[in-house]
mmCIF file of C-alpha atoms in Angstrom:
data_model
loop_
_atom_site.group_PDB
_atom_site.id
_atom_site.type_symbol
_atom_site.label_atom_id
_atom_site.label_comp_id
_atom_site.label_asym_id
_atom_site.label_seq_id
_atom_site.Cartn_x
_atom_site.Cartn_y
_atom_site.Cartn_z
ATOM 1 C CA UNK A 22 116.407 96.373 55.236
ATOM 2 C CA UNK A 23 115.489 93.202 57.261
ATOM 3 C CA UNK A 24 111.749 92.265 57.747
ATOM 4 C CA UNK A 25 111.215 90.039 60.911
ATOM 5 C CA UNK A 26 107.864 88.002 61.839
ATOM 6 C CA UNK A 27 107.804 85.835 65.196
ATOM 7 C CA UNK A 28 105.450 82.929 65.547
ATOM 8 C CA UNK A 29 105.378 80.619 68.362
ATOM 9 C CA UNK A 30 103.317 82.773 71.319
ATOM 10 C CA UNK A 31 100.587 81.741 73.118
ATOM 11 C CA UNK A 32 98.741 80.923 76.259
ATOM 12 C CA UNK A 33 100.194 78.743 78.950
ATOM 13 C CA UNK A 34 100.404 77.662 82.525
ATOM 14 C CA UNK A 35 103.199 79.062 84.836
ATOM 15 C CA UNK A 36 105.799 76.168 84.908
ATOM 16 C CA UNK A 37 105.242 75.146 81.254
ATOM 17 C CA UNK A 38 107.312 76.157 77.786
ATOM 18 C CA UNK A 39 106.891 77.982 74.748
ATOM 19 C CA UNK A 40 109.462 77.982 71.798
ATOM 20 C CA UNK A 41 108.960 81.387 69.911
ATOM 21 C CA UNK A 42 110.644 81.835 66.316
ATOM 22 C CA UNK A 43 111.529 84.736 64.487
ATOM 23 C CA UNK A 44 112.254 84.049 60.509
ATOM 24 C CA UNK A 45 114.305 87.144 58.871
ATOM 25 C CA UNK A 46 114.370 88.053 54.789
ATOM 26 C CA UNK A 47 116.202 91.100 53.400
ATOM 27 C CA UNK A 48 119.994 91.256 53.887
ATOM 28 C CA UNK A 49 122.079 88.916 54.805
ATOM 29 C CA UNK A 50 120.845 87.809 58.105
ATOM 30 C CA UNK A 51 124.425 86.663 59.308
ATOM 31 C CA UNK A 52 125.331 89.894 59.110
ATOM 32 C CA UNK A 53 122.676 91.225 61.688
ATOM 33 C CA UNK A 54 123.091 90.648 65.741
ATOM 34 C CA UNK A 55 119.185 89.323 67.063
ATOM 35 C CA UNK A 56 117.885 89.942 70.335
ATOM 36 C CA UNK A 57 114.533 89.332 71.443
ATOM 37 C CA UNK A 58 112.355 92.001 74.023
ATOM 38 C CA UNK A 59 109.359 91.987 75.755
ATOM 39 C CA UNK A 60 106.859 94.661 76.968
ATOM 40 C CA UNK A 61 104.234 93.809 79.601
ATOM 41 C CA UNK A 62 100.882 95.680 79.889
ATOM 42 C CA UNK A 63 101.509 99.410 81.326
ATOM 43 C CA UNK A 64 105.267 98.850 81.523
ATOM 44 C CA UNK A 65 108.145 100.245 78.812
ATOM 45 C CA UNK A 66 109.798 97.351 76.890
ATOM 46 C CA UNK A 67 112.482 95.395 78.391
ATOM 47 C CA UNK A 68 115.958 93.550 77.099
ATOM 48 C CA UNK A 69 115.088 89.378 77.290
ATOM 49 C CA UNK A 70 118.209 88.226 75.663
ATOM 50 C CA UNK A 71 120.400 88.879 72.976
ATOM 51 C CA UNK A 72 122.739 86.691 70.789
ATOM 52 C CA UNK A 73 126.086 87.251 68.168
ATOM 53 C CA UNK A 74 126.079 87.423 64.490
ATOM 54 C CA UNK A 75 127.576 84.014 64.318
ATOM 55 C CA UNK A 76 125.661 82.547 67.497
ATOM 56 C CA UNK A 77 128.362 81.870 69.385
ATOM 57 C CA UNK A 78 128.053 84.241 72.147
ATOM 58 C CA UNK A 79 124.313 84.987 74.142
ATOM 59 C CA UNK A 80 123.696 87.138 77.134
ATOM 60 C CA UNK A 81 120.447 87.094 79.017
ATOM 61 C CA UNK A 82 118.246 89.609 81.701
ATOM 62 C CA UNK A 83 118.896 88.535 85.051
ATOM 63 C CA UNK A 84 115.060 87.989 85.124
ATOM 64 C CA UNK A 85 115.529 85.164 82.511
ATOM 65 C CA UNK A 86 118.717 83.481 82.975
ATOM 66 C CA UNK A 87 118.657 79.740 83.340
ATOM 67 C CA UNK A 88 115.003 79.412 82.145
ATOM 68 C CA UNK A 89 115.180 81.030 78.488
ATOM 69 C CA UNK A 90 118.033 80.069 75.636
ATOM 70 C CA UNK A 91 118.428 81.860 72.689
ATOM 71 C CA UNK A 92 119.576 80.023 69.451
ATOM 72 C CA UNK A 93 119.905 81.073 66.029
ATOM 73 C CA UNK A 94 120.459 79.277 62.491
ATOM 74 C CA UNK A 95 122.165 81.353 59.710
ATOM 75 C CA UNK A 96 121.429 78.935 57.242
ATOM 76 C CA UNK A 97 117.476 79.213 57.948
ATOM 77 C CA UNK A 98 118.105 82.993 58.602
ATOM 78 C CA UNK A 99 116.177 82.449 62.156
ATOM 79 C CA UNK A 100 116.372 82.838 65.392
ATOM 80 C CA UNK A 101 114.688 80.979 68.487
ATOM 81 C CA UNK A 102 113.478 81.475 71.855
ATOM 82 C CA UNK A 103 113.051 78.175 74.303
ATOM 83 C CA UNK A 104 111.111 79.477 77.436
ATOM 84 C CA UNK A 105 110.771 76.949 80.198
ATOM 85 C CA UNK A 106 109.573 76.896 83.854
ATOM 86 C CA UNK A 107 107.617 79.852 82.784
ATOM 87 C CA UNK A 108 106.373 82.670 85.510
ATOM 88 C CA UNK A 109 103.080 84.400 85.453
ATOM 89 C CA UNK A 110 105.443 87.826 85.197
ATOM 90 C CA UNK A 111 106.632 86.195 82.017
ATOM 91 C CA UNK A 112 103.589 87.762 80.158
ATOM 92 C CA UNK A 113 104.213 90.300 77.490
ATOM 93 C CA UNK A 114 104.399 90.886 74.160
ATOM 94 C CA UNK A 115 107.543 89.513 72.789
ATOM 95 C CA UNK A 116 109.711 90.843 70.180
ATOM 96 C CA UNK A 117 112.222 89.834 67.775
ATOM 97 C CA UNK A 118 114.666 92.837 66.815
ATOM 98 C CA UNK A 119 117.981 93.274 64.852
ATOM 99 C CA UNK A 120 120.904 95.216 64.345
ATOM 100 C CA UNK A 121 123.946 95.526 62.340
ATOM 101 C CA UNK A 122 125.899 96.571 65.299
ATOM 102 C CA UNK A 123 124.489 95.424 68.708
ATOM 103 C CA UNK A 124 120.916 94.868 69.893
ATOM 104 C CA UNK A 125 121.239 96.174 73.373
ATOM 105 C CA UNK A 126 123.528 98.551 75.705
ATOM 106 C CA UNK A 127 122.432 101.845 77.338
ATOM 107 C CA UNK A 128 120.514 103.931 74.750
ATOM 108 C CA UNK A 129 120.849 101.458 72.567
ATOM 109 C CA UNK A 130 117.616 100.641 69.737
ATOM 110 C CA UNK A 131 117.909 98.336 67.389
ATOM 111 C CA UNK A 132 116.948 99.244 64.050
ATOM 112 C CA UNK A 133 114.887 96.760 63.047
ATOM 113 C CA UNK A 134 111.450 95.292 64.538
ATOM 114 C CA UNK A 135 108.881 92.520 64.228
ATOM 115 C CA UNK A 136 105.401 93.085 65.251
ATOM 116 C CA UNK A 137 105.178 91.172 68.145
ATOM 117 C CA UNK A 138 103.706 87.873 69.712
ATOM 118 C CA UNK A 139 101.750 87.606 72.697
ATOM 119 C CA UNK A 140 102.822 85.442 75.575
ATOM 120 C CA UNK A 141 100.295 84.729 78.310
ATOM 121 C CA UNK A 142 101.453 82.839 81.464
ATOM 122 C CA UNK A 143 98.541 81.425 84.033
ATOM 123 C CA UNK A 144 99.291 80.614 87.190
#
């Protein structure tokens, strides 16, 4: 079992950056692949980005590539996402997820969720 909480959302203006965090207990979090997703108002949840066990490999959404990094740190058992030159279609609820396998591929669910954080872009 692996119980995730994000921080780090909040409001700001298109262009600008948010850092969101997502601290893991449970299992041994090295052990778990981490991906974040996002859902928008009135639209199903989407992939954002995705990163290895060990951290050394990352792969992105097309929509997201170049402006958001995904990081993690084993030792801290967390896992980070730096937004910058944020979009107005940027806004969602953004969530931290993990599995033991893979976080993402067709059909794919991970099996474990955080409750969200709320990112609000204005332009």
């Amino acid at each position: 079992q692996v119980h995730l909480v994000e921080s780090g959302g909040g409001l700001v203006q298109a262009g600008g950056s948010l850092r969101l965090s997502c601290a893991a207990s449970g299992r041994t979090f090295s052990s778990y692949a981490m991906g974040w997703f996002r859902q928008a108002p009135g639209k199903e949840r989407e992939f954002v980005a995705a990163i290895s066990r060990s951290g050394g490999g990352a792969s992105y959404a097309d929509s997201v590539k170049g402006r958001f990094t995904v990081s993690r740190d084993n030792a801290r058992n967390t896992v980070n996402l730096q937004m910058n030159s944020l979009k107005p279609e940027d806004t969602a609820v953004y969530y931290c997820a993990a599995d033991p396998v893979r976080v993402y591929g067709t059909g794919r669910v991970p099996a474990y969720w955080g409750q969200g954080t709320q990112v609000t872009v204005s332009s």
